[in-house]
PDB file of C-alpha atoms in Angstrom:
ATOM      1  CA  UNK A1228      -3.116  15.016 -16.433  1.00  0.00           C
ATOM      2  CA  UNK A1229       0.357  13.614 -15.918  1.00  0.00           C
ATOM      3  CA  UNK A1230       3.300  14.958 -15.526  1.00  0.00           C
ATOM      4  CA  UNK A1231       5.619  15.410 -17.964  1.00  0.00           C
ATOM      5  CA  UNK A1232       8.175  13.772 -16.115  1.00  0.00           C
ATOM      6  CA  UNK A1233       5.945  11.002 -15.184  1.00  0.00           C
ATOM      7  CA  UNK A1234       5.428  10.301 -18.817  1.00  0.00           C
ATOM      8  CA  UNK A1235       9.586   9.811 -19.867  1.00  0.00           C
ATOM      9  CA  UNK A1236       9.471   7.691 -16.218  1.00  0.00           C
ATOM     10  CA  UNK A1237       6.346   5.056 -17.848  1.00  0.00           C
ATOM     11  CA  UNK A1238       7.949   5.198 -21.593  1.00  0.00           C
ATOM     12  CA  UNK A1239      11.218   4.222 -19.987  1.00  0.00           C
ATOM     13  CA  UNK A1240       9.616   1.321 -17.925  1.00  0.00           C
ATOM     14  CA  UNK A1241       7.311   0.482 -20.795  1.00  0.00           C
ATOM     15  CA  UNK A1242      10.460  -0.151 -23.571  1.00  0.00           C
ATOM     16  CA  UNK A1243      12.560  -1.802 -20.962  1.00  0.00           C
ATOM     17  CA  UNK A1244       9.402  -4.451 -20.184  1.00  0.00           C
ATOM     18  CA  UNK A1245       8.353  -5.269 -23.364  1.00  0.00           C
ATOM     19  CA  UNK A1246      11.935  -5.938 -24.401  1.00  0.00           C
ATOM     20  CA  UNK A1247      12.330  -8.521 -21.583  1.00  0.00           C
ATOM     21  CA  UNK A1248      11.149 -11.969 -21.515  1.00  0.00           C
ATOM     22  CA  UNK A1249      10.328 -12.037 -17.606  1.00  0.00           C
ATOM     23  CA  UNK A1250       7.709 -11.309 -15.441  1.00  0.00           C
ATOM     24  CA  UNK A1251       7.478  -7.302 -14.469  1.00  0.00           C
ATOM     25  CA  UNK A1252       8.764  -6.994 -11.162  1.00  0.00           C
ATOM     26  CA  UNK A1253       6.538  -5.101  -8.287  1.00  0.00           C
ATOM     27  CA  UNK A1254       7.802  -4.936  -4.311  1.00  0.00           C
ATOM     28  CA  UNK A1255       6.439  -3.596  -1.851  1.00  0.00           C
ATOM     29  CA  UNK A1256       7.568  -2.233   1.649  1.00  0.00           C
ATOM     30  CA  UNK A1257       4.877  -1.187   4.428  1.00  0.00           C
ATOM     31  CA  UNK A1258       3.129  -2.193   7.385  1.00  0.00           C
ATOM     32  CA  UNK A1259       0.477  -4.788   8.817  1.00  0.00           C
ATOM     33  CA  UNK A1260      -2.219  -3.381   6.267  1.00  0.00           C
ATOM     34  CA  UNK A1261      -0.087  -3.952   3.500  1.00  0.00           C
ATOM     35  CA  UNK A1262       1.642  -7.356   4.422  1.00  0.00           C
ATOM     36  CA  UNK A1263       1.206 -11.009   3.870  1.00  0.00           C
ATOM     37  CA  UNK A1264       0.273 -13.172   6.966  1.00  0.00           C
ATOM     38  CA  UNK A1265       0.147 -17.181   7.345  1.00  0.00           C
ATOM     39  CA  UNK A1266      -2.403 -19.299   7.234  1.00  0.00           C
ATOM     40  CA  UNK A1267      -2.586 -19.142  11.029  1.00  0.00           C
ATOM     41  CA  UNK A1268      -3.552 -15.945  10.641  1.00  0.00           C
ATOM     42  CA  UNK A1269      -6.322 -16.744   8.236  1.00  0.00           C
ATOM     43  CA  UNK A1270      -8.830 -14.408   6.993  1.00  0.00           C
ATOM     44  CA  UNK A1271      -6.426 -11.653   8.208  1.00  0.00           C
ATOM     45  CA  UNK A1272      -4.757 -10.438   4.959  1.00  0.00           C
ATOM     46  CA  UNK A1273      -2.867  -7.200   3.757  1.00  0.00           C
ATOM     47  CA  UNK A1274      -3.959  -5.693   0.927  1.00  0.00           C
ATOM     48  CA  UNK A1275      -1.037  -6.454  -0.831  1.00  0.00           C
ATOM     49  CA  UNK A1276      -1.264 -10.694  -0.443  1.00  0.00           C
ATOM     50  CA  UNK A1277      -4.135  -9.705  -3.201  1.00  0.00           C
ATOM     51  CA  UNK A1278      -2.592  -7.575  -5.811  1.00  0.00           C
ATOM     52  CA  UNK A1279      -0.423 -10.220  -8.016  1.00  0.00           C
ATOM     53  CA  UNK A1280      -3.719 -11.697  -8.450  1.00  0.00           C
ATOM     54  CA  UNK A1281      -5.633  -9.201 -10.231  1.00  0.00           C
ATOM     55  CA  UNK A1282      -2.333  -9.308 -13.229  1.00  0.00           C
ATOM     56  CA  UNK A1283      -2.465 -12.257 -15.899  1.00  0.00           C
ATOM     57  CA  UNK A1284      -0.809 -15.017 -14.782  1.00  0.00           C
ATOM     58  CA  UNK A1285       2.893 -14.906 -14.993  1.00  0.00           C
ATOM     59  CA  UNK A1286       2.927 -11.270 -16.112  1.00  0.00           C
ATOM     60  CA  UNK A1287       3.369  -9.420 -13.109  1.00  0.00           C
ATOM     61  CA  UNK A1288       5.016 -10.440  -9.964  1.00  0.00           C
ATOM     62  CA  UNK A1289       4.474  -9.254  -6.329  1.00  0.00           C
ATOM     63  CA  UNK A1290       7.260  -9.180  -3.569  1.00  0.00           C
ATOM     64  CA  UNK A1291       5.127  -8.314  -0.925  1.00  0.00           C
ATOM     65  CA  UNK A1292       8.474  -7.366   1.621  1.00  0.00           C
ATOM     66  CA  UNK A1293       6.225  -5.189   3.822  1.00  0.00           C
ATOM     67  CA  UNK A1294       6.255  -5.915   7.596  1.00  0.00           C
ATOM     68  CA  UNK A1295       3.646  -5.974  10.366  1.00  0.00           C
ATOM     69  CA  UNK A1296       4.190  -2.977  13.229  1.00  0.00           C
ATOM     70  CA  UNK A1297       6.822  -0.685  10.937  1.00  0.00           C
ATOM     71  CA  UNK A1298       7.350   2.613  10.428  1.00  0.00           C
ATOM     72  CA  UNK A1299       9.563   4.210   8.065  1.00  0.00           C
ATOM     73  CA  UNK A1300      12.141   4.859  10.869  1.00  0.00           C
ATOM     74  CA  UNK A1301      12.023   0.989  11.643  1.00  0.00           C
ATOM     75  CA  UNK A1302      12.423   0.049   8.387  1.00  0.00           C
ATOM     76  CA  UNK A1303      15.076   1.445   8.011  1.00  0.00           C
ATOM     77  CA  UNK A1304      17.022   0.791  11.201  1.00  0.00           C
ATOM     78  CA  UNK A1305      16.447  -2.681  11.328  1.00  0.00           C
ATOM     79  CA  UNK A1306      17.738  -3.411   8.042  1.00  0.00           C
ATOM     80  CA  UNK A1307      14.931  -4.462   5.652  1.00  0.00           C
ATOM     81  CA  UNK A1308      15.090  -1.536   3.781  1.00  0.00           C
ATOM     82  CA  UNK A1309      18.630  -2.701   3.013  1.00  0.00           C
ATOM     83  CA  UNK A1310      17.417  -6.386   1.729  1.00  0.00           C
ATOM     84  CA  UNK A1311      14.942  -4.752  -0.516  1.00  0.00           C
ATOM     85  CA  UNK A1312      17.096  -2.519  -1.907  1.00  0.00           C
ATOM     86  CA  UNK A1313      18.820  -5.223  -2.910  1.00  0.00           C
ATOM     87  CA  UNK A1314      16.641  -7.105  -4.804  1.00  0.00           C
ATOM     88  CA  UNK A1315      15.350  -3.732  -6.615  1.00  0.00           C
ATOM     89  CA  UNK A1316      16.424  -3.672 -10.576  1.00  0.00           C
ATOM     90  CA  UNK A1317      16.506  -1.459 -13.214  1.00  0.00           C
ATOM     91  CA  UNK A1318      12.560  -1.159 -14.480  1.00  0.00           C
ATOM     92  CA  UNK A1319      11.082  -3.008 -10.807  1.00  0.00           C
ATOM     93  CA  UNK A1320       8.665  -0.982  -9.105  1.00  0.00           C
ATOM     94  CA  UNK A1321       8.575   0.205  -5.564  1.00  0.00           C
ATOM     95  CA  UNK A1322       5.616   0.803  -4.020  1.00  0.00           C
ATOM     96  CA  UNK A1323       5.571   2.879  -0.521  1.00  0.00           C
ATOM     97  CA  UNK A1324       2.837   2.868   2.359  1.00  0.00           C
ATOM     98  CA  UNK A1325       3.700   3.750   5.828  1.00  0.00           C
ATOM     99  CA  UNK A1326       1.798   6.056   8.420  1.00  0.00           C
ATOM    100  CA  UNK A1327       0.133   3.934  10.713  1.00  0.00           C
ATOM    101  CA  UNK A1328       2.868   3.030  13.016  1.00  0.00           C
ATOM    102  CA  UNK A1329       5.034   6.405  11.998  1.00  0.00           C
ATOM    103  CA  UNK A1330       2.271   8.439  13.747  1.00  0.00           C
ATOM    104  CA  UNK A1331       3.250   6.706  17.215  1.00  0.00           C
ATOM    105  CA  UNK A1332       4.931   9.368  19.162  1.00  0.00           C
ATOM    106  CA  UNK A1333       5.029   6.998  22.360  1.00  0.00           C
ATOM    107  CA  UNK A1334       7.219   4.885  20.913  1.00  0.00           C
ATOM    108  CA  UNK A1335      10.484   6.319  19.737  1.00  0.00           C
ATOM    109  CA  UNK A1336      11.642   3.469  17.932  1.00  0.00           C
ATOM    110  CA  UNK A1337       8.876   4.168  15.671  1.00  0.00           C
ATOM    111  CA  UNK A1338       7.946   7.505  15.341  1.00  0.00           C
ATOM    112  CA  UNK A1339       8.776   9.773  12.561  1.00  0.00           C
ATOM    113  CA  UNK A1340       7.169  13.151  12.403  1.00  0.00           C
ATOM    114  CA  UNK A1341       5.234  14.159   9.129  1.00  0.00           C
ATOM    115  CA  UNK A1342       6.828  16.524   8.042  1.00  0.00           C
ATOM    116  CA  UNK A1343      10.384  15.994   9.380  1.00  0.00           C
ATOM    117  CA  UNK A1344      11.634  12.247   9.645  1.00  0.00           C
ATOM    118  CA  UNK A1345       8.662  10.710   7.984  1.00  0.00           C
ATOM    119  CA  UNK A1346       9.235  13.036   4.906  1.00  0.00           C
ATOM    120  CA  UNK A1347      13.297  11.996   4.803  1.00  0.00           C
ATOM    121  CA  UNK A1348      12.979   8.604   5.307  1.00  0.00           C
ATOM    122  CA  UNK A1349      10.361   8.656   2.384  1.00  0.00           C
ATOM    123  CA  UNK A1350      13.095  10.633   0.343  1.00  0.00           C
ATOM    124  CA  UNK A1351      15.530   7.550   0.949  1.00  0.00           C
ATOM    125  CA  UNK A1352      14.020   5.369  -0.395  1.00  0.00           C
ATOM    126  CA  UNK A1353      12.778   7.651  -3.071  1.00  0.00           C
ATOM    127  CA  UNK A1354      16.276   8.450  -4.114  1.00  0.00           C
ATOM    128  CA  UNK A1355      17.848   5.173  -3.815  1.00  0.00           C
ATOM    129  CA  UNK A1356      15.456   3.062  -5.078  1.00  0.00           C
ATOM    130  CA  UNK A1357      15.872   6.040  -8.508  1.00  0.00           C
ATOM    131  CA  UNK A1358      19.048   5.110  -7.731  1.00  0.00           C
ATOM    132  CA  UNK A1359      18.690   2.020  -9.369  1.00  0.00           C
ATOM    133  CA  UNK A1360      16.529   2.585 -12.039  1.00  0.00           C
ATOM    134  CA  UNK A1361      13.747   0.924 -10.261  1.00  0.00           C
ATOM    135  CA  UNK A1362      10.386   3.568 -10.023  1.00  0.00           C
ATOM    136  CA  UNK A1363       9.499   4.737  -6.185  1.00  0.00           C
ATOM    137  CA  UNK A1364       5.264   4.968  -6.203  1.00  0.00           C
ATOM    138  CA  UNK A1365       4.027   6.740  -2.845  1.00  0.00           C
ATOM    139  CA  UNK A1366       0.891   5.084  -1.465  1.00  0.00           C
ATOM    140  CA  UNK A1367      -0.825   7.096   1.053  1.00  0.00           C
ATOM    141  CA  UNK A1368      -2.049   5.004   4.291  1.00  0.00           C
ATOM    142  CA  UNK A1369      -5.295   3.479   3.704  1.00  0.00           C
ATOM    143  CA  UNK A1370      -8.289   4.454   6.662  1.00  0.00           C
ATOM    144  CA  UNK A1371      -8.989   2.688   9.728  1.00  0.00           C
ATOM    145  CA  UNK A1372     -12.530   2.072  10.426  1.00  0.00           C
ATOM    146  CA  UNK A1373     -13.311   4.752  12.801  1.00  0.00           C
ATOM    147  CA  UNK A1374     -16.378   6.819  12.582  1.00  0.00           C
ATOM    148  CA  UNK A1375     -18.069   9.616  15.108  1.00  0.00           C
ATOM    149  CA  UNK A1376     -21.209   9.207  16.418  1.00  0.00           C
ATOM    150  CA  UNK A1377     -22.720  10.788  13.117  1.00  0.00           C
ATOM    151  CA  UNK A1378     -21.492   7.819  11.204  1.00  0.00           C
ATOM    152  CA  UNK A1379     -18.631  10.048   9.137  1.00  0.00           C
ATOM    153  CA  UNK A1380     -15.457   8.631   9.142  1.00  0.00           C
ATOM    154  CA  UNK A1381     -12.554   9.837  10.781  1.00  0.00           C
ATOM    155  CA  UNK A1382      -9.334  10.853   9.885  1.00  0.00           C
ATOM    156  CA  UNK A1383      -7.185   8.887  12.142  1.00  0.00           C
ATOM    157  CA  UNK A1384      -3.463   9.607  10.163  1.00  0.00           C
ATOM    158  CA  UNK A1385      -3.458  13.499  10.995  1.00  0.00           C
ATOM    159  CA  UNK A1386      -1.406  15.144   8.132  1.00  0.00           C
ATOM    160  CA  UNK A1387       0.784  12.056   7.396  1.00  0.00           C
ATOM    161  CA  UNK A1388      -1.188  11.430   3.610  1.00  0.00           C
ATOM    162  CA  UNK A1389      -0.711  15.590   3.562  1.00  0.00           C
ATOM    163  CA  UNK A1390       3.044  14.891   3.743  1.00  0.00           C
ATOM    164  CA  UNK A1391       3.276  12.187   1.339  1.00  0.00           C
ATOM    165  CA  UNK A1392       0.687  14.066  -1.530  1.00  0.00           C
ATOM    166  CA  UNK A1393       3.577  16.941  -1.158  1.00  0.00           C
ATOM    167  CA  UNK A1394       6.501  15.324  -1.529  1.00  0.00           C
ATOM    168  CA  UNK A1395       4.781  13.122  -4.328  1.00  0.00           C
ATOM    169  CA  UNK A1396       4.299  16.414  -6.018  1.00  0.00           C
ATOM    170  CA  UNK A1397       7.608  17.962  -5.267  1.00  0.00           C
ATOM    171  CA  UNK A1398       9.644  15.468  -6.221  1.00  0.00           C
ATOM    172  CA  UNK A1399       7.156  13.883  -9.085  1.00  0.00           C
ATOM    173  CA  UNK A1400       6.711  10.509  -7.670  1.00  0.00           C
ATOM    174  CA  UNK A1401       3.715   8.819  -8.692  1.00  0.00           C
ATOM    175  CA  UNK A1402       1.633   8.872  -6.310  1.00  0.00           C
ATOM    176  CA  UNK A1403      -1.410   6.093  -5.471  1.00  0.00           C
ATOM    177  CA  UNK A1404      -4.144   8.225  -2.795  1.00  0.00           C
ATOM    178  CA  UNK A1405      -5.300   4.871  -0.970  1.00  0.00           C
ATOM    179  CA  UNK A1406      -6.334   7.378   1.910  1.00  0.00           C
ATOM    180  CA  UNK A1407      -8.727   9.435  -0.224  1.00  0.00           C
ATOM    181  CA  UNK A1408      -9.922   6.408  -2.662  1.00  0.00           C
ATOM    182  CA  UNK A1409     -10.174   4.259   0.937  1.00  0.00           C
ATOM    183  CA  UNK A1410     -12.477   7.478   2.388  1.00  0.00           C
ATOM    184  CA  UNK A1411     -14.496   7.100  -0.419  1.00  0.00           C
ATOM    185  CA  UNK A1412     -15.000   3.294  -0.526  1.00  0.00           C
ATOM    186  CA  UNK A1413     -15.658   3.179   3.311  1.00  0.00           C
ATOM    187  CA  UNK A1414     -17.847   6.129   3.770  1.00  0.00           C
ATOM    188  CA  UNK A1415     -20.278   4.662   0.909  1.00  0.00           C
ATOM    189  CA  UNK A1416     -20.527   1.525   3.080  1.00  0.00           C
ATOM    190  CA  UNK A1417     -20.847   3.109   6.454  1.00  0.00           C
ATOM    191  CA  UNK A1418     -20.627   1.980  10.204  1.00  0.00           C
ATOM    192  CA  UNK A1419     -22.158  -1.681   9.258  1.00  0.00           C
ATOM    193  CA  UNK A1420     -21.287  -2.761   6.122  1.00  0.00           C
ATOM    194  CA  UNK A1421     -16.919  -1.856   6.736  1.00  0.00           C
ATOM    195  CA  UNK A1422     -17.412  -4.558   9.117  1.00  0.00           C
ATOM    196  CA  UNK A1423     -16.746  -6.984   6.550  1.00  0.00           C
ATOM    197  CA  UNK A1424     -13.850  -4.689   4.960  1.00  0.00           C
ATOM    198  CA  UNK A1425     -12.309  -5.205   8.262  1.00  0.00           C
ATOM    199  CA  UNK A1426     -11.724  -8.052  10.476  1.00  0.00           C
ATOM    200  CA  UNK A1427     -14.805  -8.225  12.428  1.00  0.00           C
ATOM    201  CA  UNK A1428     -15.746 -11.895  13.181  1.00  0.00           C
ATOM    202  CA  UNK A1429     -18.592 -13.372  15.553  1.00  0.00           C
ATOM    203  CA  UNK A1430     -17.222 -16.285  18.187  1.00  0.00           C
ATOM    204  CA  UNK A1431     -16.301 -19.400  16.467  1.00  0.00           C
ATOM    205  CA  UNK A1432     -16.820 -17.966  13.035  1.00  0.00           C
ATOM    206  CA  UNK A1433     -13.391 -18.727  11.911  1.00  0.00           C
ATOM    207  CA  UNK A1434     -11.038 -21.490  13.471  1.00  0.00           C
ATOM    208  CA  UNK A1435      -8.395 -18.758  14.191  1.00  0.00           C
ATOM    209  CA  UNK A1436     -10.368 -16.560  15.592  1.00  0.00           C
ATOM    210  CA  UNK A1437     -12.202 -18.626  18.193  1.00  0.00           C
ATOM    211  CA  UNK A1438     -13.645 -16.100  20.713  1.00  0.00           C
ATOM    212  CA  UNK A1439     -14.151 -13.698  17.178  1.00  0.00           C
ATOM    213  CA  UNK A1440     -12.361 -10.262  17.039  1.00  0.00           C
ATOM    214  CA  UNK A1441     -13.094  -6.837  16.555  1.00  0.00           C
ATOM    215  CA  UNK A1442     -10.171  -5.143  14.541  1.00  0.00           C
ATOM    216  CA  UNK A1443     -10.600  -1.908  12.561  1.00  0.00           C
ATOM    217  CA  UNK A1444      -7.288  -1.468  11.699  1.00  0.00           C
ATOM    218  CA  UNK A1445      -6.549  -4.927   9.685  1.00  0.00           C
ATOM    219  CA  UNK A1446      -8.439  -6.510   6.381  1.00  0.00           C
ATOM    220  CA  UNK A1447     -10.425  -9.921   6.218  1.00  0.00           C
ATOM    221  CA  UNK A1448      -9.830 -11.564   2.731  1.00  0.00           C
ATOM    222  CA  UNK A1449     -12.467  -9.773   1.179  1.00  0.00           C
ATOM    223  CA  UNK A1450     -11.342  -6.081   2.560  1.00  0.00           C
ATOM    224  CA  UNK A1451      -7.756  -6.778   1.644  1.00  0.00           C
ATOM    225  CA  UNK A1452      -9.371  -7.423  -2.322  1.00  0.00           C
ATOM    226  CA  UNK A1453     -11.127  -4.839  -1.764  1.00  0.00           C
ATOM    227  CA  UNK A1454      -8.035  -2.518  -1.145  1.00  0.00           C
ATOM    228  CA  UNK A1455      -5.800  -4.026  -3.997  1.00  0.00           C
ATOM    229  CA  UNK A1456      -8.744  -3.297  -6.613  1.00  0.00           C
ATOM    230  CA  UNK A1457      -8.455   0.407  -5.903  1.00  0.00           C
ATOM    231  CA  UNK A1458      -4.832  -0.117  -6.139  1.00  0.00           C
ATOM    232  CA  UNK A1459      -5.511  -1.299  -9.565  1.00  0.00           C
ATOM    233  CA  UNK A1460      -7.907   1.954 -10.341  1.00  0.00           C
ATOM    234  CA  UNK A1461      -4.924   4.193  -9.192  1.00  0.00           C
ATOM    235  CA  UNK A1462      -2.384   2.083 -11.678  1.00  0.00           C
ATOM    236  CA  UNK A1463      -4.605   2.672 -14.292  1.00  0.00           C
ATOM    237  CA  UNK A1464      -5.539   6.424 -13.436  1.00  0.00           C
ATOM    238  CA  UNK A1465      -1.232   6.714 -13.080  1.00  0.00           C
ATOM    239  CA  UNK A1466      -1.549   4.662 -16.523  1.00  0.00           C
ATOM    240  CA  UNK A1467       1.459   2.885 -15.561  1.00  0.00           C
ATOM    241  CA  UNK A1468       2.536   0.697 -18.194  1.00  0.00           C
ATOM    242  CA  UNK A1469       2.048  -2.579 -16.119  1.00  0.00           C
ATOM    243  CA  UNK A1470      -1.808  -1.707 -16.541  1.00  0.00           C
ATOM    244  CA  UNK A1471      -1.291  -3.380 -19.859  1.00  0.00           C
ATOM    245  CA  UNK A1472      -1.909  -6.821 -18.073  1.00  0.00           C
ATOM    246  CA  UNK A1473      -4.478  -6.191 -15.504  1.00  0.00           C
ATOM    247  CA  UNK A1474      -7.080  -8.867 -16.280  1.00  0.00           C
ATOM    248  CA  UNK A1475      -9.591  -7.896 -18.611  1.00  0.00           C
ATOM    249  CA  UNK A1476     -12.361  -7.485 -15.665  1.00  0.00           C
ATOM    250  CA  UNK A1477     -10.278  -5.346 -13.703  1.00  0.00           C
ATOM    251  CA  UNK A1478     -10.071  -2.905 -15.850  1.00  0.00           C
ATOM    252  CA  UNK A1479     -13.456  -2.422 -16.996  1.00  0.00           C
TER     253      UNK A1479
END
């Protein structure tokens, strides 16, 4: 069950989209599992190079502005926060995952504590992107593939998704659980099968990738697809308005 104030937020998006002739406008601000990578890169991918493509054509569009090896803190200090902002307009949505470079205390250009910096920084661009009249969504930081020697995975984000699912409910910001819907999905497959989730390829599999990799933090093609469809299944659990032109398949 919704919120009450979750409900005004999607009938105020809702009137102010169908009145316009344009494409609804989504960004998105994160890290390496979220962002867009060139073709030299390729089958590397962030979950979020996938999501525009599971809208209608011309319906919804993406601004994937999310950055490889940033925190919140670094988001903020070196500016990009400040060139999304913006671009963000009244009815755009703002989707939020950091966590996996926030969590590195070794680093102090970087790190952001869960429940201290990490929370505020999330509050900035909570507020300002409100601000705006643009709609904050909190995405908690999807799983690495890491799993004991029982095969169960582990939690490897200590209680940064507990920090976000707080504020999300303290401050009534939708919020999209990619950790818990990412536990599920990877758990069902196990040790073997998340291989292909991530980017695990054998020697001269890919041109890229020449001597292969082993990488359980970042997506192959079909991981990062994987990923954006249970973004989808949160948008339509949230029942944002923009649900309205998920393809036909996707929401079945």
């Amino acid at each position: 069950m919704l919120i009450g104030f979750t409900h005004l937020i999607w009938a105020f998006v809702f009137l102010l989209n169908t009145h316009t002739n344009t494409s609804i406008e989504v960004f998105l601000i994160g890290d390496s599992t979220v962002s867009e990578y060139p073709e030299s890169y390729y089958p590397r991918m962030g979950w979020g190079q996938a999501l525009e493509s599971f809208f209608q054509e011309g319906k919804v569009k993406v601004h994937n502005k999310a950055v490889s090896g940033r925190s919140t803190k670094s988001f903020i200090d070196e500016g990009l926060w400040e060139k999304v902002l913006n671009e963000l307009g009244e009815g755009d949505y703002l989707l939020i995952q950091f966590g996996h470079n926030d969590m590195k205390s070794e680093n102090e250009h970087l790190y952001a504590a869960p429940f201290g910096a990490y929370t505020d920084n999330l509050m900035t661009f909570i507020k300002k992107a409100r601000a705006k009249k643009a709609v904050p969504v909190l995405v908690t930081p999807v799983y690495r593939r890491r799993f004991d020697d029982n095969g169960l995975l582990k939690n490897s984000h200590g209680e940064y998704p507990l920090a976000m699912r707080i504020l999300a409910e303290k401050k009534e910001v939708p919020l999209i659980d990619l950790h818990k819907k990412s536990f599920q999905l990877f758990s069902a497959l196990g040790p073997e099968k998340t291989k292909d989730i991530f980017l695990w390829l054998q020697e001269d599999e890919y041109e890229n990738y020449p001597e292969g990799i082993e990488d359980n933090s970042h997506f192959s093609k079909s991981g990062a697809i994987a990923l954006s469809e249970l973004v989808a299944e949160e948008m339509l659990r949230l029942e944002m308005p923009l649900t309205i032109h998920l393809k036909e398949e996707v929401k079945k």
